[in-house]
Short mmCIF file of N, CA, C and O in Angstrom, two decimals:
data_model
loop_
_atom_site.label_atom_id
_atom_site.label_comp_id
_atom_site.label_asym_id
_atom_site.label_seq_id
_atom_site.Cartn_x
_atom_site.Cartn_y
_atom_site.Cartn_z
N MET L 1 102.93 105.41 70.02
CA MET L 1 103.14 104.97 71.35
C MET L 1 104.36 103.82 71.80
O MET L 1 104.03 103.09 70.93
N ASN L 2 105.45 104.04 72.65
CA ASN L 2 106.12 103.20 73.19
C ASN L 2 106.02 103.08 74.43
O ASN L 2 105.30 103.70 74.96
N ALA L 3 106.65 101.55 74.93
CA ALA L 3 106.32 101.33 76.13
C ALA L 3 107.54 100.47 76.54
O ALA L 3 108.01 99.71 75.24
N VAL L 4 107.83 100.37 77.60
CA VAL L 4 108.59 99.50 78.13
C VAL L 4 107.88 98.31 79.19
O VAL L 4 106.99 98.74 80.19
N LEU L 5 108.37 97.42 78.78
CA LEU L 5 107.32 96.28 79.72
C LEU L 5 108.31 95.28 80.70
O LEU L 5 109.56 93.97 80.34
N PRO L 6 108.62 95.64 81.66
CA PRO L 6 109.65 95.24 82.58
C PRO L 6 108.93 93.89 83.54
O PRO L 6 107.89 93.90 83.68
N GLY L 7 109.85 93.26 83.63
CA GLY L 7 109.90 91.51 84.77
C GLY L 7 109.64 92.20 85.54
O GLY L 7 109.25 93.14 86.42
N VAL L 8 110.34 91.26 86.48
CA VAL L 8 110.03 91.16 88.15
C VAL L 8 111.46 92.30 87.99
O VAL L 8 112.72 91.67 87.75
N ILE L 9 111.22 93.42 89.43
CA ILE L 9 111.97 93.84 89.25
C ILE L 9 112.16 94.29 91.11
O ILE L 9 111.68 94.32 91.72
N GLY L 10 113.73 94.41 91.24
CA GLY L 10 113.93 94.48 92.68
C GLY L 10 114.19 95.58 93.48
O GLY L 10 115.07 96.48 93.52
N THR L 11 112.76 95.79 93.59
CA THR L 11 112.88 97.44 94.43
C THR L 11 112.41 97.17 95.90
O THR L 11 112.52 96.16 96.38
N PRO L 12 112.31 98.08 96.48
CA PRO L 12 112.23 97.82 98.03
C PRO L 12 111.04 96.90 98.58
O PRO L 12 111.11 96.31 99.23
N THR L 13 109.86 97.27 97.75
CA THR L 13 108.81 96.66 97.98
C THR L 13 109.13 95.24 97.67
O THR L 13 108.19 94.49 98.55
N VAL L 14 109.65 95.08 96.57
CA VAL L 14 109.78 92.99 96.02
C VAL L 14 110.62 92.80 97.28
O VAL L 14 110.67 91.14 97.96
N GLU L 15 111.75 93.43 97.71
CA GLU L 15 112.33 93.15 98.85
C GLU L 15 112.11 92.49 100.36
O GLU L 15 112.28 92.01 100.97
N ALA L 16 111.36 93.70 100.21
CA ALA L 16 109.97 93.63 102.09
C ALA L 16 109.80 92.50 102.18
O ALA L 16 109.06 91.66 102.79
N SER L 17 109.03 92.20 100.60
CA SER L 17 108.05 90.72 100.56
C SER L 17 108.66 89.67 101.16
O SER L 17 107.78 88.32 101.30
N LEU L 18 109.78 89.73 100.85
CA LEU L 18 110.89 88.43 101.19
C LEU L 18 110.87 87.76 102.95
O LEU L 18 112.06 87.73 103.15
N ILE L 19 109.87 87.92 103.48
CA ILE L 19 110.01 87.61 104.56
C ILE L 19 109.50 86.37 105.29
O ILE L 19 109.73 85.83 106.48
N THR L 20 109.29 85.31 104.28
CA THR L 20 108.85 83.67 104.86
C THR L 20 109.80 83.08 104.03
O THR L 20 110.04 83.38 102.71
N PRO L 21 110.31 81.97 104.63
CA PRO L 21 111.06 80.68 103.78
C PRO L 21 109.92 80.71 102.42
O PRO L 21 110.59 80.41 100.98
N ALA L 22 108.94 80.59 102.53
CA ALA L 22 108.13 80.35 101.12
C ALA L 22 108.15 81.62 100.15
O ALA L 22 108.31 80.98 98.86
N ALA L 23 107.90 82.40 100.56
CA ALA L 23 108.51 83.57 99.57
C ALA L 23 109.44 83.93 98.76
O ALA L 23 109.80 83.91 97.81
N ILE L 24 110.96 83.41 99.84
CA ILE L 24 112.01 83.63 99.50
C ILE L 24 112.42 82.39 98.28
O ILE L 24 112.87 82.88 97.40
N ALA L 25 111.74 81.11 98.66
CA ALA L 25 111.37 80.16 97.76
C ALA L 25 110.77 80.15 96.24
O ALA L 25 111.04 80.20 95.45
N GLU L 26 109.78 80.85 96.63
CA GLU L 26 108.97 81.29 95.40
C GLU L 26 109.92 82.49 94.38
O GLU L 26 110.11 82.26 93.21
N MET L 27 110.61 83.50 95.02
CA MET L 27 111.62 84.46 94.47
C MET L 27 112.54 83.52 93.59
O MET L 27 112.96 83.93 92.58
N GLU L 28 113.11 82.65 94.30
CA GLU L 28 114.21 81.97 93.65
C GLU L 28 113.56 81.03 92.66
O GLU L 28 114.25 81.04 91.19
N ALA L 29 112.67 80.40 92.44
CA ALA L 29 112.03 79.83 91.79
C ALA L 29 111.74 80.96 90.21
O ALA L 29 112.00 80.59 88.94
N LYS L 30 111.66 81.92 90.45
CA LYS L 30 111.35 83.00 89.80
C LYS L 30 112.81 83.65 88.98
O LYS L 30 112.70 83.75 87.60
N LYS L 31 113.56 83.70 89.80
CA LYS L 31 114.90 84.08 89.21
C LYS L 31 115.60 82.80 88.60
O LYS L 31 116.11 82.95 87.51
N ALA L 32 115.35 81.32 88.90
CA ALA L 32 115.54 80.49 88.06
C ALA L 32 114.89 80.30 86.33
O ALA L 32 115.46 79.80 85.77
N ARG L 33 113.99 81.10 86.22
CA ARG L 33 113.28 81.28 84.78
C ARG L 33 114.02 82.44 84.09
O ARG L 33 112.90 82.48 83.09
N ILE L 34 114.32 83.38 84.97
CA ILE L 34 115.13 84.21 83.92
C ILE L 34 116.28 83.72 83.53
O ILE L 34 117.07 83.89 84.22
N PRO L 35 116.54 84.09 82.24
CA PRO L 35 118.12 83.36 82.15
C PRO L 35 118.96 84.57 82.43
O PRO L 35 120.24 84.11 82.31
N MET L 36 118.87 85.57 82.80
CA MET L 36 120.03 86.44 83.35
C MET L 36 120.09 86.10 84.76
O MET L 36 121.38 86.46 85.12
N GLY L 37 119.44 85.45 85.34
CA GLY L 37 119.40 84.76 86.80
C GLY L 37 119.15 85.61 87.66
O GLY L 37 119.97 85.66 88.79
N ARG L 38 118.86 86.81 87.37
CA ARG L 38 118.34 87.87 88.77
C ARG L 38 117.31 88.85 88.40
O ARG L 38 117.20 88.63 86.90
N LEU L 39 116.90 89.54 89.53
CA LEU L 39 116.24 90.40 88.98
C LEU L 39 116.67 91.84 88.37
O LEU L 39 117.76 92.12 88.53
N GLY L 40 115.73 92.48 87.82
CA GLY L 40 116.32 93.98 87.55
C GLY L 40 116.14 94.71 88.29
O GLY L 40 115.83 94.74 89.64
N THR L 41 116.87 96.15 88.09
CA THR L 41 116.78 97.24 88.80
C THR L 41 116.00 98.08 88.18
O THR L 41 115.74 98.52 87.25
N PRO L 42 115.49 99.24 89.47
CA PRO L 42 114.76 100.09 88.72
C PRO L 42 115.62 100.79 87.98
O PRO L 42 115.25 101.78 87.23
N GLU L 43 116.46 101.39 88.09
CA GLU L 43 117.46 102.28 87.31
C GLU L 43 117.79 101.43 85.82
O GLU L 43 117.71 102.38 84.95
N GLU L 44 117.78 100.01 85.50
CA GLU L 44 117.52 99.75 84.57
C GLU L 44 116.34 99.90 83.42
O GLU L 44 116.44 100.49 82.44
N ILE L 45 114.94 99.89 84.52
CA ILE L 45 113.96 100.06 83.85
C ILE L 45 113.66 101.90 83.47
O ILE L 45 113.53 102.55 82.37
N ALA L 46 114.59 102.61 84.31
CA ALA L 46 114.62 104.01 84.00
C ALA L 46 115.36 104.37 82.77
O ALA L 46 114.81 105.37 82.35
N GLU L 47 116.54 103.79 82.80
CA GLU L 47 117.31 104.00 81.38
C GLU L 47 116.75 103.69 80.29
O GLU L 47 116.74 104.40 79.05
N MET L 48 115.77 102.46 80.47
CA MET L 48 115.06 102.27 79.21
C MET L 48 113.92 103.12 78.53
O MET L 48 113.72 103.80 77.70
N VAL L 49 113.23 104.32 79.64
CA VAL L 49 112.25 105.34 79.71
C VAL L 49 112.91 106.49 78.93
O VAL L 49 112.76 106.79 78.08
N VAL L 50 114.26 106.51 80.03
CA VAL L 50 115.20 107.79 79.13
C VAL L 50 115.33 107.74 77.69
O VAL L 50 115.08 108.55 77.05
N PHE L 51 116.03 107.09 77.50
CA PHE L 51 116.27 106.52 75.72
C PHE L 51 114.85 106.86 75.13
O PHE L 51 114.80 107.75 73.82
N LEU L 52 113.43 106.05 75.58
CA LEU L 52 112.24 106.16 74.90
C LEU L 52 111.99 107.70 74.45
O LEU L 52 111.37 108.03 73.53
N LEU L 53 112.63 108.55 75.77
CA LEU L 53 112.06 110.23 76.13
C LEU L 53 113.08 110.57 75.32
O LEU L 53 112.47 111.98 74.46
N SER L 54 114.08 110.27 74.64
CA SER L 54 115.36 110.83 74.14
C SER L 54 115.05 111.18 72.63
O SER L 54 114.26 110.57 72.09
N SER L 55 115.94 111.57 72.08
CA SER L 55 116.07 112.04 70.31
C SER L 55 116.34 110.77 70.02
O SER L 55 116.24 110.68 68.17
N ALA L 56 116.99 110.10 70.42
CA ALA L 56 117.73 108.73 70.20
C ALA L 56 116.83 107.66 69.30
O ALA L 56 116.73 106.65 68.50
N ALA L 57 115.71 107.70 70.18
CA ALA L 57 114.42 107.11 69.70
C ALA L 57 113.34 107.90 69.03
O ALA L 57 111.78 107.46 68.78
N SER L 58 113.70 108.71 68.58
CA SER L 58 112.77 109.89 67.48
C SER L 58 111.94 109.19 66.47
O SER L 58 110.98 109.66 66.20
N TYR L 59 112.40 108.04 66.13
CA TYR L 59 111.51 107.42 65.13
C TYR L 59 110.97 106.45 65.35
O TYR L 59 110.28 105.33 64.54
N ALA L 60 110.90 105.92 66.56
CA ALA L 60 110.52 104.78 67.07
C ALA L 60 109.12 104.70 67.52
O ALA L 60 108.85 106.19 67.91
N THR L 61 107.84 103.95 66.68
CA THR L 61 106.67 103.91 67.15
C THR L 61 106.04 102.76 67.14
O THR L 61 106.47 101.83 66.24
N GLY L 62 105.41 102.73 68.12
CA GLY L 62 104.96 101.44 68.60
C GLY L 62 105.92 100.39 68.95
O GLY L 62 105.51 99.03 68.78
N SER L 63 106.73 100.51 69.48
CA SER L 63 107.58 99.77 69.99
C SER L 63 107.43 99.57 71.59
O SER L 63 107.46 99.79 72.34
N LEU L 64 107.75 98.21 71.81
CA LEU L 64 107.29 97.59 73.10
C LEU L 64 108.84 96.83 73.46
O LEU L 64 109.30 95.71 73.46
N LEU L 65 109.28 97.40 74.23
CA LEU L 65 110.57 97.22 74.84
C LEU L 65 110.66 96.35 76.12
O LEU L 65 110.40 96.75 77.28
N ALA L 66 111.31 94.76 76.01
CA ALA L 66 110.92 93.76 77.06
C ALA L 66 112.15 94.44 78.03
O ALA L 66 112.95 94.01 77.19
N ALA L 67 112.02 94.38 79.23
CA ALA L 67 112.39 94.25 80.13
C ALA L 67 112.82 93.56 81.29
O ALA L 67 112.50 93.79 82.32
N ASP L 68 112.70 92.16 80.84
CA ASP L 68 112.53 91.27 81.80
C ASP L 68 113.77 90.16 81.89
O ASP L 68 113.72 88.75 82.14
N GLY L 69 115.14 90.73 81.61
CA GLY L 69 116.01 89.50 81.46
C GLY L 69 116.01 88.34 80.69
O GLY L 69 116.85 87.42 81.09
N GLY L 70 115.54 88.21 79.91
CA GLY L 70 115.44 87.39 78.86
C GLY L 70 113.94 86.42 78.98
O GLY L 70 113.80 85.54 78.44
N PHE L 71 113.27 86.83 79.97
CA PHE L 71 112.16 85.54 80.55
C PHE L 71 111.05 85.88 79.21
O PHE L 71 110.98 84.31 79.03
N SER L 72 110.89 86.79 78.65
CA SER L 72 109.79 86.60 76.97
C SER L 72 110.56 85.71 76.46
O SER L 72 109.34 85.24 75.49
N LEU L 73 111.65 85.22 76.26
CA LEU L 73 112.11 84.61 75.19
C LEU L 73 111.77 82.95 75.76
O LEU L 73 111.67 82.18 74.40
N GLY L 74 111.47 82.47 76.71
CA GLY L 74 110.53 81.45 77.21
C GLY L 74 111.61 80.44 77.21
O GLY L 74 111.56 79.16 76.90
N ILE L 75 112.48 80.84 77.45
CA ILE L 75 113.59 79.56 77.92
C ILE L 75 114.12 80.30 79.59
O ILE L 75 114.04 81.35 79.99
N ALA L 76 114.51 78.85 80.17
CA ALA L 76 115.00 79.31 81.34
C ALA L 76 116.45 78.88 81.37
O ALA L 76 117.02 77.72 80.71
N ARG L 77 117.00 79.59 82.57
CA ARG L 77 118.30 79.07 82.54
C ARG L 77 119.12 78.07 83.63
O ARG L 77 118.16 77.82 84.61
N TYR L 78 119.52 77.13 83.63
CA TYR L 78 119.91 75.82 83.91
C TYR L 78 121.37 75.27 84.11
O TYR L 78 122.17 75.66 83.35
#
């Protein structure tokens, strides 16, 4: 079994939740901890899933693909 491990993704639901100054500040703090400095997109996650479903990944077994902009590296951008 293979899996994609998404980080914070900029979905319509996430965007709709940013209605208060506190929610916006919390999201900015999350982005500051992502080395790429932005949220992922649904399309980026879909592309990873398509890869895992394709013959290009036919020999991949037990793979966990982190799609989190580098967050899992444990470093923050400053």
